[in-house]
Amino acid sequence: DADVTQTPRNRITKTGKRIMLECSQTKGHDRMYWYRQDPGLGLRLIYYSFDVKDINKGEISDGYSVSRQAQAKFSLSLESAIPNQTALYFCATGTTGRWGGEQFFGPGTRLTVL
Amino acid sequence: SQELEQSPQSLIVQEGKNLTINCTSSKTLYGLYWYKQKYGEGLIFLMMLQKGGEEKSHEKITAKLDEKKQQSSLHITASQPSHAGIYLCGSSFQGAQKLVFGQGTRLTINP
């Protein structure tokens, strides 16, 4: 079984709809991350969490919210989806380390907002 | 502007040829990670470099970290179709406790 799973893998929705992307991990890591990937822009950090009570905004958090329901679960919500949120979304977990540590990525969720 | 710039952004090489991808930072590097992504899939960790001058190899892929130049290079020897994909460098800058990524280099291997 995969260590980091994401659901759904693909989603098409309409502008204004609320969407939740879910991430689960079995690696036992405290740190979890949400990124989006757009062509030519690499990965950009949306939110990150160092433990259940510690949630932080990344570089592009506007329009997104997150919930860390448990050590193993970290969900990303788009309260009112807009077309420029069409992207590939990745969840990752991370080891603790002085400079951030290695990260392990899920397979991604391809989201299309019409 | 990107804190990590990768070059080239796209690379097409003949199978069997060598190639190099560069990652240049606008800040001092304290740790540099290389990942590979197959098209539309998740990222796979390749290597982590932490010390200036450090060099690591895995199969036919070698990565080096030059802290003075704030740069890392990824070199593939005798490329194969399995090397095709997007290569991303990432780094956690001092105090950041999170990774920043370059924009990626798309590698195509022609048979």
Coordinates of N, CA and C in Angstrom, one line a residue, chain A:
Chain A
D1 N 0.8 -1.2 0.0 CA 0.0 0.0 0.0 C 0.9 1.3 0.0
A2 N 0.4 2.3 -0.7 CA 1.1 3.6 -0.7 C 1.2 4.2 0.7
D3 N 2.3 4.9 0.9 CA 2.5 5.5 2.2 C 1.7 6.8 2.3
V4 N 1.6 7.5 1.2 CA 0.9 8.8 1.2 C -0.2 8.6 0.1
T5 N -1.5 8.7 0.5 CA -2.6 8.6 -0.4 C -3.4 9.9 -0.5
Q6 N -3.9 10.1 -1.7 CA -4.7 11.3 -1.9 C -6.0 10.9 -2.6
T7 N -7.1 11.5 -2.2 CA -8.4 11.3 -2.8 C -9.1 12.6 -3.0
P8 N -9.8 12.8 -4.1 CA -9.8 12.0 -5.2 C -8.5 12.1 -6.1
R9 N -8.3 11.3 -7.1 CA -7.2 11.5 -7.9 C -7.5 12.5 -9.0
N10 N -8.7 12.6 -9.4 CA -9.1 13.5 -10.5 C -10.5 14.1 -10.1
R11 N -10.6 15.4 -10.3 CA -11.9 16.0 -10.0 C -12.2 17.2 -11.0
I12 N -13.4 17.2 -11.5 CA -13.8 18.3 -12.3 C -15.0 19.0 -11.6
T13 N -14.9 20.3 -11.4 CA -15.9 21.0 -10.7 C -16.2 22.3 -11.4
K14 N -17.2 23.0 -10.9 CA -17.6 24.3 -11.4 C -17.2 25.4 -10.5
T15 N -17.1 26.5 -11.1 CA -16.8 27.8 -10.4 C -17.8 28.0 -9.2
G16 N -17.3 28.3 -8.0 CA -18.1 28.6 -6.9 C -18.4 27.4 -6.0
K17 N -18.1 26.2 -6.5 CA -18.3 25.0 -5.7 C -17.3 24.8 -4.6
R18 N -17.7 24.2 -3.5 CA -16.7 23.9 -2.4 C -16.1 22.5 -2.7
I19 N -14.8 22.4 -2.6 CA -14.1 21.2 -2.9 C -13.2 20.8 -1.7
M20 N -13.1 19.5 -1.4 CA -12.2 19.1 -0.4 C -11.3 18.0 -1.0
L21 N -10.0 18.2 -0.8 CA -9.0 17.2 -1.2 C -8.5 16.6 0.1
E22 N -8.4 15.2 0.1 CA -7.9 14.6 1.3 C -6.6 13.9 1.1
C23 N -5.9 13.8 2.2 CA -4.6 13.2 2.2 C -4.4 12.4 3.5
S24 N -4.0 11.1 3.3 CA -3.7 10.3 4.5 C -2.3 9.7 4.3
Q25 N -1.6 9.4 5.5 CA -0.3 8.9 5.4 C -0.1 7.8 6.5
T26 N 0.7 6.8 6.2 CA 1.0 5.8 7.1 C 2.4 5.8 7.5
K27 N 3.1 6.9 7.2 CA 4.6 7.0 7.5 C 4.8 7.4 9.0
G28 N 3.8 7.8 9.6 CA 4.0 8.3 11.0 C 4.7 9.6 11.2
H29 N 4.7 10.4 10.1 CA 5.4 11.7 10.2 C 4.5 12.7 10.8
D30 N 5.1 13.6 11.5 CA 4.4 14.8 12.1 C 4.1 15.8 11.0
R31 N 5.0 16.0 10.1 CA 4.9 17.1 9.2 C 4.1 16.7 7.9
M32 N 3.2 17.6 7.5 CA 2.5 17.4 6.3 C 2.3 18.7 5.6
Y33 N 2.2 18.6 4.2 CA 2.3 19.7 3.3 C 1.3 19.6 2.2
W34 N 0.8 20.7 1.7 CA 0.0 20.8 0.5 C 0.7 21.7 -0.5
Y35 N 0.9 21.2 -1.7 CA 1.5 22.0 -2.8 C 0.5 22.0 -4.0
R36 N 0.7 23.0 -4.8 CA 0.1 22.9 -6.1 C 1.2 23.1 -7.2
Q37 N 1.0 22.4 -8.3 CA 1.9 22.4 -9.4 C 1.3 23.0 -10.6
D38 N 1.9 24.0 -11.2 CA 1.4 24.6 -12.5 C 2.5 24.5 -13.5
P39 N 2.3 24.3 -14.7 CA 3.3 24.3 -15.7 C 4.2 25.5 -15.7
G40 N 5.6 25.3 -15.6 CA 6.5 26.3 -15.6 C 6.7 27.0 -14.3
L41 N 6.0 26.6 -13.3 CA 6.1 27.3 -12.0 C 6.6 26.3 -10.9
G42 N 6.8 25.1 -11.2 CA 7.2 24.2 -10.2 C 6.2 23.9 -9.2
L43 N 6.6 23.6 -8.0 CA 5.7 23.4 -6.8 C 5.7 24.6 -6.0
R44 N 4.5 25.0 -5.6 CA 4.3 26.1 -4.7 C 3.6 25.6 -3.4
L45 N 4.0 26.1 -2.3 CA 3.5 25.6 -1.0 C 2.2 26.4 -0.6
I46 N 1.2 25.6 -0.3 CA -0.1 26.3 0.0 C -0.2 26.4 1.6
Y47 N -0.1 25.3 2.2 CA -0.2 25.2 3.7 C 0.7 24.1 4.2
Y48 N 1.2 24.2 5.4 CA 2.0 23.1 6.0 C 1.6 23.0 7.5
S49 N 1.8 21.8 8.0 CA 1.5 21.5 9.4 C 2.6 20.7 10.0
F50 N 3.1 21.2 11.2 CA 4.2 20.4 11.9 C 3.6 19.5 12.9
D51 N 2.4 19.7 13.3 CA 1.7 18.7 14.1 C 0.2 19.1 14.1
V52 N -0.6 18.3 14.8 CA -2.1 18.5 14.7 C -2.5 20.0 15.1
K53 N -1.7 20.6 16.0 CA -2.1 21.9 16.5 C -1.3 23.0 15.9
D54 N -0.5 22.7 14.9 CA 0.4 23.7 14.3 C 0.2 23.7 12.8
I55 N -0.5 24.8 12.3 CA -0.8 24.9 10.9 C -0.3 26.3 10.5
N56 N 0.3 26.3 9.3 CA 1.0 27.5 8.8 C 0.6 27.8 7.4
K57 N 0.5 29.0 7.0 CA 0.3 29.4 5.6 C 1.6 29.3 4.8
G58 N 1.4 28.8 3.6 CA 2.6 28.8 2.7 C 2.6 30.1 1.8
E59 N 3.2 30.0 0.7 CA 3.3 31.2 -0.2 C 2.0 31.6 -0.9
I60 N 1.1 30.6 -1.1 CA -0.1 30.9 -1.9 C -1.3 30.4 -1.2
S61 N -1.6 30.8 0.0 CA -2.7 30.2 0.8 C -4.1 30.9 0.5
D62 N -4.1 32.0 -0.1 CA -5.4 32.7 -0.4 C -6.3 31.8 -1.2
G63 N -7.5 31.7 -0.7 CA -8.5 30.9 -1.4 C -8.5 29.4 -1.0
Y64 N -7.7 29.1 0.0 CA -7.6 27.7 0.5 C -7.7 27.7 2.0
S65 N -8.1 26.6 2.5 CA -8.0 26.4 4.0 C -7.7 24.9 4.2
V66 N -7.2 24.6 5.4 CA -6.8 23.2 5.7 C -7.3 22.8 7.0
S67 N -7.3 21.5 7.2 CA -7.7 20.9 8.5 C -6.8 19.7 8.8
R68 N -6.2 19.7 9.9 CA -5.4 18.5 10.3 C -6.2 17.7 11.4
Q69 N -6.9 16.7 10.9 CA -7.8 16.0 11.7 C -7.1 15.1 12.7
A70 N -6.0 14.6 12.3 CA -5.2 13.7 13.1 C -3.8 13.7 12.5
Q71 N -2.9 13.0 13.2 CA -1.5 13.0 12.7 C -1.4 12.5 11.2
A72 N -2.3 11.6 10.9 CA -2.2 10.9 9.6 C -3.1 11.6 8.6
K73 N -3.9 12.6 8.9 CA -4.8 13.1 7.9 C -4.7 14.7 7.8
F74 N -4.6 15.1 6.6 CA -4.5 16.6 6.3 C -5.3 16.9 5.1
S75 N -6.4 17.7 5.2 CA -7.2 17.9 4.1 C -7.1 19.4 3.7
L76 N -7.3 19.6 2.4 CA -7.3 20.9 1.8 C -8.6 21.2 1.2
S77 N -9.1 22.4 1.5 CA -10.4 22.8 1.0 C -10.3 24.1 0.2
L78 N -11.1 24.1 -0.9 CA -11.3 25.3 -1.7 C -12.8 25.7 -1.4
E79 N -13.0 26.8 -0.7 CA -14.3 27.1 -0.2 C -15.2 27.5 -1.4
S80 N -14.6 28.2 -2.4 CA -15.4 28.6 -3.6 C -14.4 28.6 -4.7
A81 N -14.4 27.4 -5.4 CA -13.4 27.2 -6.4 C -13.5 28.2 -7.6
I82 N -12.4 28.6 -8.1 CA -12.3 29.5 -9.3 C -11.4 28.8 -10.3
P83 N -11.5 29.2 -11.6 CA -10.8 28.5 -12.7 C -9.2 28.6 -12.5
N84 N -8.7 29.6 -11.9 CA -7.2 29.7 -11.8 C -6.7 28.8 -10.7
Q85 N -7.6 28.0 -10.0 CA -7.2 27.0 -9.1 C -7.1 25.6 -9.8
T86 N -7.3 25.6 -11.0 CA -7.1 24.4 -11.8 C -5.6 24.1 -11.8
A87 N -5.2 22.9 -11.3 CA -3.8 22.6 -11.1 C -3.7 21.1 -10.6
L88 N -2.5 20.7 -10.5 CA -2.2 19.4 -9.9 C -1.8 19.6 -8.5
Y89 N -2.5 19.0 -7.5 CA -2.2 19.2 -6.1 C -1.5 18.0 -5.5
F90 N -0.5 18.3 -4.7 CA 0.2 17.2 -4.1 C 0.2 17.4 -2.6
C91 N 0.1 16.3 -1.9 CA 0.2 16.3 -0.4 C 1.6 15.6 -0.2
A92 N 2.3 16.0 0.9 CA 3.6 15.4 1.2 C 3.7 15.3 2.7
T93 N 4.5 14.4 3.1 CA 4.8 14.3 4.6 C 6.3 14.5 4.7
G94 N 6.8 14.9 5.8 CA 8.2 15.2 6.0 C 8.7 14.7 7.3
T95 N 10.0 14.3 7.2 CA 10.8 14.0 8.4 C 11.2 15.3 9.1
T96 N 11.5 15.2 10.4 CA 12.0 16.4 11.0 C 13.5 16.4 10.7
G97 N 14.0 17.6 10.6 CA 15.4 17.8 10.3 C 15.7 19.2 10.4
R98 N 17.0 19.5 10.6 CA 17.4 20.8 10.8 C 17.0 21.8 9.7
W99 N 17.1 21.3 8.5 CA 16.8 22.2 7.4 C 15.6 21.7 6.6
G100 N 14.6 21.0 7.3 CA 13.4 20.7 6.6 C 13.3 19.2 6.4
G101 N 14.3 18.5 6.0 CA 14.2 17.1 5.8 C 13.6 16.7 4.5
E102 N 13.7 15.4 4.3 CA 13.2 14.8 3.1 C 11.7 14.8 3.1
Q103 N 11.1 14.9 2.0 CA 9.6 14.9 1.9 C 9.2 13.7 1.0
F104 N 8.0 13.2 1.3 CA 7.5 12.0 0.6 C 6.1 12.5 0.0
F105 N 6.0 12.3 -1.2 CA 4.8 12.8 -1.9 C 3.7 11.8 -2.2
G106 N 2.5 12.3 -2.2 CA 1.4 11.4 -2.7 C 1.4 11.5 -4.2
P107 N 0.4 10.7 -4.8 CA 0.4 10.6 -6.3 C -0.2 11.9 -7.0
G108 N -0.8 12.7 -6.2 CA -1.4 14.0 -6.8 C -2.9 13.9 -7.1
T109 N -3.5 15.0 -7.0 CA -4.9 15.2 -7.4 C -5.0 16.2 -8.5
R110 N -5.5 15.8 -9.7 CA -5.7 16.7 -10.8 C -7.1 17.4 -10.7
L111 N -7.1 18.7 -10.4 CA -8.3 19.4 -10.2 C -8.6 20.4 -11.4
T112 N -9.7 20.3 -11.9 CA -10.1 21.2 -13.0 C -11.4 22.0 -12.6
V113 N -11.3 23.3 -12.6 CA -12.4 24.1 -12.3 C -12.9 24.8 -13.5
L114 N -14.1 24.5 -13.9 CA -14.7 25.1 -15.1 C -15.4 26.4 -14.9

